[in-house]
PDB file of C-alpha atoms and ligand atoms in Angstrom:
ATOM      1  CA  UNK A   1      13.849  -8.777 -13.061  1.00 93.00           C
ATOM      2  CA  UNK A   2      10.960  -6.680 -11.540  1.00 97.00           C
ATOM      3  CA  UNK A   3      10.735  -5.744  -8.244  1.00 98.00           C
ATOM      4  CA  UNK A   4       8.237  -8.201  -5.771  1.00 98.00           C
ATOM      5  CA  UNK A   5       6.647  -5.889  -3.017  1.00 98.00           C
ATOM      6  CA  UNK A   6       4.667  -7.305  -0.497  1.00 97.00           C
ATOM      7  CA  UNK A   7       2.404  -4.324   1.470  1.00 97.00           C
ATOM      8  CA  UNK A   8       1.919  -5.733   5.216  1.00 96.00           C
ATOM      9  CA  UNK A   9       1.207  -4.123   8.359  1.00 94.00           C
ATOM     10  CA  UNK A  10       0.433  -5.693  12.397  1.00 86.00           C
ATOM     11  CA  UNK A  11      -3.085  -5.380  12.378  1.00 82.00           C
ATOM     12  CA  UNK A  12      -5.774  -5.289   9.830  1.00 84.00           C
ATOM     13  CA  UNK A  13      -7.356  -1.979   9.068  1.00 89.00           C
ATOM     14  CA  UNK A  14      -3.728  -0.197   8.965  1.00 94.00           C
ATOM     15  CA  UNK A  15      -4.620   0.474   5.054  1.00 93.00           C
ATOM     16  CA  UNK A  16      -2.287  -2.505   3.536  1.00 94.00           C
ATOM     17  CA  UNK A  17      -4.725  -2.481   0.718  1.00 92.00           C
ATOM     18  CA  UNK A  18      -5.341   1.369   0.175  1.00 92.00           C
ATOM     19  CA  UNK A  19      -1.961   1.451   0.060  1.00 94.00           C
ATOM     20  CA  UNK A  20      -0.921  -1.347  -2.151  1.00 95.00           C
ATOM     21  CA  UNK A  21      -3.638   0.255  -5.009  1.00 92.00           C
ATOM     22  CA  UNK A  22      -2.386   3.735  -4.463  1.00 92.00           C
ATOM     23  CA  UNK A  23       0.972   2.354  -5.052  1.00 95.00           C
ATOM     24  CA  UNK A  24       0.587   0.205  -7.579  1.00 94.00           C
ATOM     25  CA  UNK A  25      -1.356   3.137 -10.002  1.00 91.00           C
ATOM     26  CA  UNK A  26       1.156   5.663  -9.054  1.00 93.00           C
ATOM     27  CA  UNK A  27       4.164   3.428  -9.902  1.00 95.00           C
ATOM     28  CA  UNK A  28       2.066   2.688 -13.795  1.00 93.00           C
ATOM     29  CA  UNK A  29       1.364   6.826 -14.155  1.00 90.00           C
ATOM     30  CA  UNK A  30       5.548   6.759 -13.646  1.00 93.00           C
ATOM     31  CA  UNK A  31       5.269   4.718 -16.639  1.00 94.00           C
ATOM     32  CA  UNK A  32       6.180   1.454 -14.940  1.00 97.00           C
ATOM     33  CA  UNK A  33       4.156  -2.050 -15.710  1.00 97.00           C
ATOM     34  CA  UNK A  34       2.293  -3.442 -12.541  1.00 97.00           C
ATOM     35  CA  UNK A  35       0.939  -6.413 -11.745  1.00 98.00           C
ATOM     36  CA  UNK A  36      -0.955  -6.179  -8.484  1.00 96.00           C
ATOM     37  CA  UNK A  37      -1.370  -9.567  -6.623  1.00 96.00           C
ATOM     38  CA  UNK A  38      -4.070 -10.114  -3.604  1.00 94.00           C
ATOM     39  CA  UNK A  39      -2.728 -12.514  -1.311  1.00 92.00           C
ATOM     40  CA  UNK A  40      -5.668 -11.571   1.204  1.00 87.00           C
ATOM     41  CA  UNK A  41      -7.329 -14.049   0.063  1.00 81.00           C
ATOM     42  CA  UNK A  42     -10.446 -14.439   2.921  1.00 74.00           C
ATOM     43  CA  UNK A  43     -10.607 -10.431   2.728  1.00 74.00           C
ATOM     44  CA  UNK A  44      -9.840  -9.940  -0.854  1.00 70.00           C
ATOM     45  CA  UNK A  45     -10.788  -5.847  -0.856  1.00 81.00           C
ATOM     46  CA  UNK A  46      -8.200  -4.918  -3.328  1.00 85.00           C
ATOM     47  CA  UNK A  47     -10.873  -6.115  -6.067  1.00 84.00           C
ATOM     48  CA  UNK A  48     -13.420  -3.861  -4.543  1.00 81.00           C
ATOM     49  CA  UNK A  49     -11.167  -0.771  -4.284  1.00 82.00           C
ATOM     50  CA  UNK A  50     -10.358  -1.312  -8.250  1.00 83.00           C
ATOM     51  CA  UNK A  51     -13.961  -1.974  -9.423  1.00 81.00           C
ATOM     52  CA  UNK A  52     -12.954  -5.578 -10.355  1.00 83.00           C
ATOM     53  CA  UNK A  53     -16.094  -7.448  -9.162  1.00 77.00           C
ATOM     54  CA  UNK A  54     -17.983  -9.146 -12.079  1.00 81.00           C
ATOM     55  CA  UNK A  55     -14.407  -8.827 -14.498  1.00 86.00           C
ATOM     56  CA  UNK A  56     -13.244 -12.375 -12.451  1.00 87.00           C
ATOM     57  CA  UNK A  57     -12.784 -14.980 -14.555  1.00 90.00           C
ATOM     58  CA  UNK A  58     -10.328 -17.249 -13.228  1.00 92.00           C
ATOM     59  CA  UNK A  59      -8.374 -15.825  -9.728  1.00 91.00           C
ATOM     60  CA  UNK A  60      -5.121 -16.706  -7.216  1.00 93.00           C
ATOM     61  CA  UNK A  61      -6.507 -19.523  -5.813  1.00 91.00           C
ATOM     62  CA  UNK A  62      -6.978 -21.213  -9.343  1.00 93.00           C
ATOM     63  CA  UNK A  63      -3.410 -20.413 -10.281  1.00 94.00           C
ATOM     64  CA  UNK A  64      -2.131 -21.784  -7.171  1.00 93.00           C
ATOM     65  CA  UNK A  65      -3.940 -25.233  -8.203  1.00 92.00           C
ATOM     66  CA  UNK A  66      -2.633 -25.054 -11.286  1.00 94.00           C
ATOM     67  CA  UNK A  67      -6.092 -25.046 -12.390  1.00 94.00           C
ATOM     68  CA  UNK A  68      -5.241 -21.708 -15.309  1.00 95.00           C
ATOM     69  CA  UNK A  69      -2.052 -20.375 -16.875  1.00 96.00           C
ATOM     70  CA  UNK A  70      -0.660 -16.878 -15.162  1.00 96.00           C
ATOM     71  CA  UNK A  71      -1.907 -15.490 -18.164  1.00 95.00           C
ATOM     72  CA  UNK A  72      -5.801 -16.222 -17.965  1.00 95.00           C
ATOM     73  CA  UNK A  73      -5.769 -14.808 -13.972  1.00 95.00           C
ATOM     74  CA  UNK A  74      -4.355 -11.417 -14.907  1.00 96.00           C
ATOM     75  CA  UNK A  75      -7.236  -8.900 -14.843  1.00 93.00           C
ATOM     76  CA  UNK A  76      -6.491  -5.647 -16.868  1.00 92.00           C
ATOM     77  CA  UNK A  77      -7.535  -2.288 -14.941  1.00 89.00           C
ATOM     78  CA  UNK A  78      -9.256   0.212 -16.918  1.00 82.00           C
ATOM     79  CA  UNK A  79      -7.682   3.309 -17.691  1.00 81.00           C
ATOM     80  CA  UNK A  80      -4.676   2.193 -17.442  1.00 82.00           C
ATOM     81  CA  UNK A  81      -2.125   0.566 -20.044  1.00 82.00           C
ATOM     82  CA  UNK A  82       0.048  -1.138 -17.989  1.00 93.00           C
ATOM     83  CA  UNK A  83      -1.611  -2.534 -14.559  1.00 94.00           C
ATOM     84  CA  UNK A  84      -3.109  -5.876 -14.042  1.00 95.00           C
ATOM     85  CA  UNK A  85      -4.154  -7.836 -10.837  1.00 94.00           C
ATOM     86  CA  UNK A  86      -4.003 -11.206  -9.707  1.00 95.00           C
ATOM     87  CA  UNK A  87      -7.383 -10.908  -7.798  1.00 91.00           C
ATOM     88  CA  UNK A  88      -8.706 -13.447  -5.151  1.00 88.00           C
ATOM     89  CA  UNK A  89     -12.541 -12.344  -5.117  1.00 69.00           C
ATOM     90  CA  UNK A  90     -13.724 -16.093  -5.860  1.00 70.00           C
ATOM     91  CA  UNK A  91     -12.400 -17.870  -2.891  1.00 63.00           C
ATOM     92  CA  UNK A  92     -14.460 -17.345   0.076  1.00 67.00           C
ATOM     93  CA  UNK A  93     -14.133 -15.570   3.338  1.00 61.00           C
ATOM     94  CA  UNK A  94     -11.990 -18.576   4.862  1.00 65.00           C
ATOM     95  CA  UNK A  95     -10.027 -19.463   1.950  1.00 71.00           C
ATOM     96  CA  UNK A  96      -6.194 -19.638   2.691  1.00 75.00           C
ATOM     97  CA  UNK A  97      -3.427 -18.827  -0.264  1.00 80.00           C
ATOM     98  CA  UNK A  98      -1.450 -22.083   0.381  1.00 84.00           C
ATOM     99  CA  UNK A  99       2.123 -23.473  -1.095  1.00 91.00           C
ATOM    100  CA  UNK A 100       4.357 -20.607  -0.180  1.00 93.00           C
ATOM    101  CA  UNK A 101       7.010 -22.492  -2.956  1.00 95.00           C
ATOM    102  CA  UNK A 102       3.912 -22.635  -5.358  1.00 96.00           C
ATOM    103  CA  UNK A 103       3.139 -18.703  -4.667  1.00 96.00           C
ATOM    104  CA  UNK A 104       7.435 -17.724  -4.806  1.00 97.00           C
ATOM    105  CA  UNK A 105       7.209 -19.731  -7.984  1.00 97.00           C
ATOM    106  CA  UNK A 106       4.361 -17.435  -9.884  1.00 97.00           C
ATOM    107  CA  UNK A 107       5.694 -13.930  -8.364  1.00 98.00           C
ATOM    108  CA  UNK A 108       9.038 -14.754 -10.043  1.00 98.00           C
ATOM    109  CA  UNK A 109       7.267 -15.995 -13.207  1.00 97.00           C
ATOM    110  CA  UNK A 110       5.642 -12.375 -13.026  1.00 98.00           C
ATOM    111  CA  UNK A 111       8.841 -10.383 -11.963  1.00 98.00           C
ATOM    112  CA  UNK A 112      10.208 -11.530 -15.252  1.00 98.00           C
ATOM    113  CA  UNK A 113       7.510  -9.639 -17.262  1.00 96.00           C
ATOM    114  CA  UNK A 114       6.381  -6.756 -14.701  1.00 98.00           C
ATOM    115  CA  UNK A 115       8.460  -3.831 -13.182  1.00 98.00           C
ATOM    116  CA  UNK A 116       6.441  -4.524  -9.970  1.00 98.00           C
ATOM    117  CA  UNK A 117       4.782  -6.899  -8.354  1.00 98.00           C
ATOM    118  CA  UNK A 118       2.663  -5.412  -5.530  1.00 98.00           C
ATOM    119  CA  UNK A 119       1.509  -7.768  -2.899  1.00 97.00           C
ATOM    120  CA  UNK A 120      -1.077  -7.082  -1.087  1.00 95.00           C
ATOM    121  CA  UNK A 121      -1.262  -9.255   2.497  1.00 92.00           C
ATOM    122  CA  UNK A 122      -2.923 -10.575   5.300  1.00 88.00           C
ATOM    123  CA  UNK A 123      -2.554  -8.138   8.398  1.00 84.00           C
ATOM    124  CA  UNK A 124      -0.198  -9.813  11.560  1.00 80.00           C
ATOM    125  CA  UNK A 125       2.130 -13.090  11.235  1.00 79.00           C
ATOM    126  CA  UNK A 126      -0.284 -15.723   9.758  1.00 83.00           C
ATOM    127  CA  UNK A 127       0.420 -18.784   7.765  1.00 86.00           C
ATOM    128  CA  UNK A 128      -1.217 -16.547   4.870  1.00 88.00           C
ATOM    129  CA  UNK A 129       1.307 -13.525   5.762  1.00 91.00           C
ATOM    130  CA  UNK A 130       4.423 -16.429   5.349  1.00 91.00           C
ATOM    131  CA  UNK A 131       3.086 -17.158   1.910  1.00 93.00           C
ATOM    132  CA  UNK A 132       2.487 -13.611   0.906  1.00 93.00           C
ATOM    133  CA  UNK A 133       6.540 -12.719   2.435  1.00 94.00           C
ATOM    134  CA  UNK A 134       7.845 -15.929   0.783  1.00 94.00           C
ATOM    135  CA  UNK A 135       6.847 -14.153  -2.971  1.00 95.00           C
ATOM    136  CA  UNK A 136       8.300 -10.821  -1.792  1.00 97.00           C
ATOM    137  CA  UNK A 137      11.936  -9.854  -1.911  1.00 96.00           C
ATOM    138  CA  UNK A 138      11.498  -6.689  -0.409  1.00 97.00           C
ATOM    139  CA  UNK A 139       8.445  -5.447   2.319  1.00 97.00           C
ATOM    140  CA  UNK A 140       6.685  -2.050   2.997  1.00 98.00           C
ATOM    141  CA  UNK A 141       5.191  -1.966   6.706  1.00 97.00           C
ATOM    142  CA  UNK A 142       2.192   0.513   6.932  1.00 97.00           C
ATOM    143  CA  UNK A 143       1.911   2.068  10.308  1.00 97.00           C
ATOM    144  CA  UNK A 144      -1.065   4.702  11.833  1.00 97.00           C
ATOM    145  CA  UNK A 145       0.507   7.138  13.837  1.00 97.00           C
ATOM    146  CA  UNK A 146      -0.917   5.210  16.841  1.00 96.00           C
ATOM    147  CA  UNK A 147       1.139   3.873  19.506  1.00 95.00           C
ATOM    148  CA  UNK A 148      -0.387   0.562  19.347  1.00 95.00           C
ATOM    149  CA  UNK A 149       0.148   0.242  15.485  1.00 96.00           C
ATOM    150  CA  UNK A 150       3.730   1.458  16.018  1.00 96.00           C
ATOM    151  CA  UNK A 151       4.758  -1.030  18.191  1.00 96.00           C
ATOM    152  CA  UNK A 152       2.827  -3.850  16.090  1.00 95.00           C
ATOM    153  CA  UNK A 153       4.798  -2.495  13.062  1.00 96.00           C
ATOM    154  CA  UNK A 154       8.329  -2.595  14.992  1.00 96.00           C
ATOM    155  CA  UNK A 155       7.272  -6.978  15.860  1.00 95.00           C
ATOM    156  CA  UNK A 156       6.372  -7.255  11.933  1.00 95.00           C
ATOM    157  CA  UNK A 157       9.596  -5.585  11.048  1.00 96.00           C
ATOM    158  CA  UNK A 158      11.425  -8.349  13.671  1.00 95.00           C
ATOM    159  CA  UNK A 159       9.368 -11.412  12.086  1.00 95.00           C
ATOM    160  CA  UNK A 160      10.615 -10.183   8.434  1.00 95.00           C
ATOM    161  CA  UNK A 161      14.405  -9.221   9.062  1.00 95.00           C
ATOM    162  CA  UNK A 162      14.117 -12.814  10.670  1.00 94.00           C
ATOM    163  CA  UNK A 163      12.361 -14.580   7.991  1.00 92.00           C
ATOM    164  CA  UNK A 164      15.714 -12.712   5.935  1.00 92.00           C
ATOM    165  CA  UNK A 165      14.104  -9.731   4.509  1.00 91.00           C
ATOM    166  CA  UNK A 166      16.595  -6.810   5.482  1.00 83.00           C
ATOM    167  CA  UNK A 167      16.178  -3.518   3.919  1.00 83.00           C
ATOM    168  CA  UNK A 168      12.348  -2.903   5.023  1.00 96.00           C
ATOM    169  CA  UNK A 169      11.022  -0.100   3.920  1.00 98.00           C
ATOM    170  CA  UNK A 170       7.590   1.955   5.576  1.00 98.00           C
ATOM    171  CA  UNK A 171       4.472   4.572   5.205  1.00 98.00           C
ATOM    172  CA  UNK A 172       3.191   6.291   7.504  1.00 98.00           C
ATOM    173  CA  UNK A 173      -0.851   6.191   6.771  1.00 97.00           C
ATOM    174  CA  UNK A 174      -3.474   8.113   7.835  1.00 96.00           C
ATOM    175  CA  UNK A 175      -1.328  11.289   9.719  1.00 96.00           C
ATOM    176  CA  UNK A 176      -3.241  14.697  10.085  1.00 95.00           C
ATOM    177  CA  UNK A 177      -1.155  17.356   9.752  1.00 93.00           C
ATOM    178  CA  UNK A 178      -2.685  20.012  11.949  1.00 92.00           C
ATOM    179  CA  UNK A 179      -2.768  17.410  14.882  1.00 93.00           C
ATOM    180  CA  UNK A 180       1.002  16.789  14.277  1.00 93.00           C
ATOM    181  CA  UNK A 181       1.711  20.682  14.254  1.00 91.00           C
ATOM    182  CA  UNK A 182       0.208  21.325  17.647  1.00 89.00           C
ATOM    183  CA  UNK A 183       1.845  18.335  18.881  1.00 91.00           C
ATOM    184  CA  UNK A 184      -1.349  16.118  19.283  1.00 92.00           C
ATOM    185  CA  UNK A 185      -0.433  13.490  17.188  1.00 94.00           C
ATOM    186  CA  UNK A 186       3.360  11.913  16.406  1.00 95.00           C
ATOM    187  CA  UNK A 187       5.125  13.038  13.497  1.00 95.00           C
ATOM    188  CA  UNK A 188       6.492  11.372  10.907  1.00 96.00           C
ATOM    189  CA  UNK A 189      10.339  12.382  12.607  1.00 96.00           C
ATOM    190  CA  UNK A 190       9.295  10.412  16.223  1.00 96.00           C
ATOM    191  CA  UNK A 191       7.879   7.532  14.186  1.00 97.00           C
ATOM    192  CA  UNK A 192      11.066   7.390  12.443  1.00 97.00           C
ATOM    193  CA  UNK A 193      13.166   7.650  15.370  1.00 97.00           C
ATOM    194  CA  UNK A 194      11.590   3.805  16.655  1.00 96.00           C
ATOM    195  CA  UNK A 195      11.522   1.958  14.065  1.00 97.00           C
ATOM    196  CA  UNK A 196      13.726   0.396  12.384  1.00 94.00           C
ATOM    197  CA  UNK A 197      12.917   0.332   8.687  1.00 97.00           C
ATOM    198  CA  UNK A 198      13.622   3.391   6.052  1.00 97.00           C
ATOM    199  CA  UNK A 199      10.527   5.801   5.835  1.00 98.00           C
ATOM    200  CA  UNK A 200       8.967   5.719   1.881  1.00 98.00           C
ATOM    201  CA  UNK A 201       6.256   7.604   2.365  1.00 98.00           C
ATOM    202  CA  UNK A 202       3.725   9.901   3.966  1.00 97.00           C
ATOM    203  CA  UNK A 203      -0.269   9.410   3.516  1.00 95.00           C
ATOM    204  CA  UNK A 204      -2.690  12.031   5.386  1.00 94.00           C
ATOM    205  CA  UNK A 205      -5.922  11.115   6.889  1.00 93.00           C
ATOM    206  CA  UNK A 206      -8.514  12.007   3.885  1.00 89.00           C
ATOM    207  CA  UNK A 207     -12.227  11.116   2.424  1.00 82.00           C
ATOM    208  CA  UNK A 208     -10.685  10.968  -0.729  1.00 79.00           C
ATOM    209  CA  UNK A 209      -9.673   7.500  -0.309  1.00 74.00           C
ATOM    210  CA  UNK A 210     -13.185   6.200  -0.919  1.00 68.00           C
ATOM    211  CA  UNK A 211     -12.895   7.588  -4.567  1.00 61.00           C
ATOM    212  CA  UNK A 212      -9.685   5.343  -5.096  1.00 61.00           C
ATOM    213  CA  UNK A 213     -10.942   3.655  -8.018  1.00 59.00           C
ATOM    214  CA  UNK A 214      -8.754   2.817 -10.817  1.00 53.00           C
ATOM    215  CA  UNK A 215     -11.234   5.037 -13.046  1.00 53.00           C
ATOM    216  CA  UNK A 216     -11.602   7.856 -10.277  1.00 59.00           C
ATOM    217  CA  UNK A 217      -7.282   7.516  -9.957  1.00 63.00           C
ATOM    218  CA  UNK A 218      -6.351   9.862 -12.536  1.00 59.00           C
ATOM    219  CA  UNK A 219      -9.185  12.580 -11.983  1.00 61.00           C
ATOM    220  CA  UNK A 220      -7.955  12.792  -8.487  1.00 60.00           C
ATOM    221  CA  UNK A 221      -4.355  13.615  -9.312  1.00 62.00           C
ATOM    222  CA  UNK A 222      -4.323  17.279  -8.047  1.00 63.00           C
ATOM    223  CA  UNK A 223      -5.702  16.126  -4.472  1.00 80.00           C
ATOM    224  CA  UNK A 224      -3.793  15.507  -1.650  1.00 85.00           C
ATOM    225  CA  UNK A 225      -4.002  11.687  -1.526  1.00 88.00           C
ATOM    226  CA  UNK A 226      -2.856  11.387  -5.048  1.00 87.00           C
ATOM    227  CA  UNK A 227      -0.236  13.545  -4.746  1.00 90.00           C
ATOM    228  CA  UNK A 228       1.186  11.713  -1.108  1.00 94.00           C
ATOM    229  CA  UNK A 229       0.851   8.475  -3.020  1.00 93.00           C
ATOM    230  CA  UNK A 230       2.710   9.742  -5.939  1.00 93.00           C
ATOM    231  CA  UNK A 231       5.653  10.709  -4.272  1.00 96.00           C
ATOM    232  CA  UNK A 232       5.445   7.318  -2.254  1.00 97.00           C
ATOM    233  CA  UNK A 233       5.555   5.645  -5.346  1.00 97.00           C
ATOM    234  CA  UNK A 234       8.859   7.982  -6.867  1.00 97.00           C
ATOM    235  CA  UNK A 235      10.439   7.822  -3.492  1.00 98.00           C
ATOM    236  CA  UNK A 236      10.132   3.690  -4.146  1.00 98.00           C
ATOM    237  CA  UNK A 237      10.971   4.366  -7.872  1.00 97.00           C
ATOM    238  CA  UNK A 238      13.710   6.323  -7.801  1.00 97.00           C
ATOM    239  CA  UNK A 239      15.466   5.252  -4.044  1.00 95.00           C
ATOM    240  CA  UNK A 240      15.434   8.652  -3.017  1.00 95.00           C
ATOM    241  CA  UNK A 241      13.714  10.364  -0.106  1.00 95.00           C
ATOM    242  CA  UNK A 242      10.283  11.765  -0.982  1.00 96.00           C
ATOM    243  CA  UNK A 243       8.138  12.640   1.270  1.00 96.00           C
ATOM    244  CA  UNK A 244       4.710  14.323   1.325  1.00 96.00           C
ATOM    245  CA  UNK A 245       4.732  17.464   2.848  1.00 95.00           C
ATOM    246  CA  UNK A 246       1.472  17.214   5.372  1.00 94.00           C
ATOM    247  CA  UNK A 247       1.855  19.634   7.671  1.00 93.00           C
ATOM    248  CA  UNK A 248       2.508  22.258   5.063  1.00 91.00           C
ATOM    249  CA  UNK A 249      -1.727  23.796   5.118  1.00 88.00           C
ATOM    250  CA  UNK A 250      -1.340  23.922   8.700  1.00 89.00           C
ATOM    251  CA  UNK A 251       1.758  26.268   9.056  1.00 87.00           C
ATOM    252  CA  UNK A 252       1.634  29.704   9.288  1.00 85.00           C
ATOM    253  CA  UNK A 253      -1.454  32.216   9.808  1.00 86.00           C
ATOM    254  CA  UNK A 254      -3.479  30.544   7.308  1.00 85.00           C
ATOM    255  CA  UNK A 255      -2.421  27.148   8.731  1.00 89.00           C
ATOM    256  CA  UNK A 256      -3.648  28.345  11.860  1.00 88.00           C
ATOM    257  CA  UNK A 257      -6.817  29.579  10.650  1.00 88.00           C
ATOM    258  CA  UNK A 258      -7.385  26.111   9.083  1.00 88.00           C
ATOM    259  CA  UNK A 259      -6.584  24.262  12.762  1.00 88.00           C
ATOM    260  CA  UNK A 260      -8.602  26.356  14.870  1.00 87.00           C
ATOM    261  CA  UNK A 261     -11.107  26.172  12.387  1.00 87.00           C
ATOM    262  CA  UNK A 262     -10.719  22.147  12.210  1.00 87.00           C
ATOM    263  CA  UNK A 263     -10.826  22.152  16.248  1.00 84.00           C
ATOM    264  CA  UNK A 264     -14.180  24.070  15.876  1.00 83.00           C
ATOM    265  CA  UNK A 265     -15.819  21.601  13.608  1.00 77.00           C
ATOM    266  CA  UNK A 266     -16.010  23.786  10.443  1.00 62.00           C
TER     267      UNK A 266
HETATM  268  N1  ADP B   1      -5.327   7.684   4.311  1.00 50.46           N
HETATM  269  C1  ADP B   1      -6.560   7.309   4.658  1.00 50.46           C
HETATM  270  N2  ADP B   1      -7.503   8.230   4.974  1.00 50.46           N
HETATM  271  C2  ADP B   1      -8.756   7.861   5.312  1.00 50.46           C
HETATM  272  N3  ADP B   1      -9.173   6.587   5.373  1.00 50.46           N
HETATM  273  C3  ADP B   1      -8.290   5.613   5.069  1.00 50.46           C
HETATM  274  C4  ADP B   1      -6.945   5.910   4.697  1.00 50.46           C
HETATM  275  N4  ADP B   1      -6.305   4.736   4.452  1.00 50.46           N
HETATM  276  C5  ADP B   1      -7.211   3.752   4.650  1.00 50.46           C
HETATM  277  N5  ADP B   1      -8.393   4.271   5.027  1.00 50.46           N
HETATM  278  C6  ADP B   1      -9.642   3.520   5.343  1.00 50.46           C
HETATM  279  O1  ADP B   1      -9.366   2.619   6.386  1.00 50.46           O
HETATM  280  C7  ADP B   1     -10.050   1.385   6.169  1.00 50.46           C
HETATM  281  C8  ADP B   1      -9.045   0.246   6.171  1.00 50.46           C
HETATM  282  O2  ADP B   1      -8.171   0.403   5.047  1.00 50.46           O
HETATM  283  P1  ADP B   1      -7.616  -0.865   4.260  1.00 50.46           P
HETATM  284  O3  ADP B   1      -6.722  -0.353   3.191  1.00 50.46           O
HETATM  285  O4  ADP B   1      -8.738  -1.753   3.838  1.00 50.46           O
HETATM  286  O5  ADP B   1      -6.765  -1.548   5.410  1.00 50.46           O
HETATM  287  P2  ADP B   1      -6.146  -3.020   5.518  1.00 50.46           P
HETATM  288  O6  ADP B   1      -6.003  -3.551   4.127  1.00 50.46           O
HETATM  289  O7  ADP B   1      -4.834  -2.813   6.204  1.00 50.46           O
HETATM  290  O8  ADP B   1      -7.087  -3.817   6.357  1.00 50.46           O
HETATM  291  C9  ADP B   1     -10.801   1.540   4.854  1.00 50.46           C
HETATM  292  O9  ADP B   1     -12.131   1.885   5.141  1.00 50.46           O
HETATM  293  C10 ADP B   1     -10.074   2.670   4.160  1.00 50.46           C
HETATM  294  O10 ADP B   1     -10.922   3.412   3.304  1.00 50.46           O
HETATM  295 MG1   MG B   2      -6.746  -5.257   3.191  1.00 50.46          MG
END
């Protein structure tokens, strides 16, 4: 059986979805099948982010009225062998996902033929966040390393140990390394230190996200981003801790030519 992920954070705008694609086409370049599922329905950005729009035939919402077979809804993403998505583009901005049972009952059909389902869900504790967590066995909280999204991260981790989920994992999104070297900004070790999940990865602030695309994923490998989500994806793979380095630029006298520089603007 594959692995069902669901990618959830306390509010929306944490990067659920940047993360869930980043995660989902690092896990295929480690040569594992994916099968990407967007259970935001309303928001449903994880079609934009992969260049889906226009490839939508039939979507989540159809499947979950039994209106196609799993088969029909799974979208192939270019360049790429082995990643689909279950996309949710069609439904409108207030569209809920529904049945939890009916949604449980296609991520298992799915975790018999993928090595991962990724789910991609509805920020805080909404009846669409219950459906996306009922079709997960296993949950990554995204947190900013903001003390507001901290402490919303630590009451999603409570609401999924009690819905049963134990072994939560995390990623830290969005940290800037030269802020967390002169102390500005928390680092991944005092995030750590509250809450109570294990740490998978490490994701620095960067523009590069915008070029996410699943054609745009490979040509970006050598950048930063690629390389944070790459290790997310092995530390995930492989159960060991790997983190992305992203204070390394900013250490030393070159690292702090690059912050004062930074602090200046340049
Ligand atoms: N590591 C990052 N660096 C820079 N911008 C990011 C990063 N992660 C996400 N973003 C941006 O933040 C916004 C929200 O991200 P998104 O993944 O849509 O969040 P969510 O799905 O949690 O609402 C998007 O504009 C996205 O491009
Ligand atoms: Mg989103």
């Amino acid at each position: 059986m594959g692995r069902r992920i669901v990618v959830t954070s306390g509010k929306g705008g944490a990067g659920k979805t940047t993360i869930a694609a980043g995660l989902g086409l690092s896990l295929a370049s480690l040569g594992a099948s994916v099968v990407m599922i967007d259970a935001d329905v309303g928001l449903s950005n994880l079609d934009t982010l992969l260049e889906l729009d226009g490839k939508i035939m039939f979507d989540l919402s159809d499947l979950m009225n039994r209106k196609c077979r799993i088969k029909q809804a799974l979208i192939a993403v270019s360049g790429h062998d082995n990643v689909y998505v279950l996309a949710s583009g069609k439904a409108g901005a207030d569209a809920e996902i529904g049945d939890p049972v009916r949604f449980a009952e296609i991520t298992s059909k799915l975790a018999e033929v993928f090595d991962y389902c990724i789910i991609d869900c509805p920020a805080g504790a909404s009846d669409g966040f219950k459906t996306a967590i009922s079709g997960a066995d296993e949950a990554i909280v995204v947190v900013t390393p903001h003390i507001v999204s901290i402490r919303d991260a630590d009451k999603i981790l409570g609401i999924l140990l009690a819905a049963g989920m134990q072994d939560t994992m995390f990623v830290i999104n969005r940290i800037r390394g030269d802020l967390a070297v002169s102390g500005k900004m928390l680092s991944h070790k005092e995030i750590e230190a509250v809450l109570n999940a294990k740490l998978v990865g490490v994701v620095p602030e960067s523009d590069d996200v915008t070029i996410l695309s699943s054609l745009a994923f490979g040509k970006i490998m050598q950048r930063e981003i690629s390389r944070s989500f790459v290790m997310m994806a092995e530390s995930i793979h492989k159960n060991k801790r790997i983190l992305f380095d992203y204070k390394k630029k900013y250490r030393g006298v070159f690292g702090f030519i690059r912050r004062k520089m930074l602090e200046k603007g340049a």
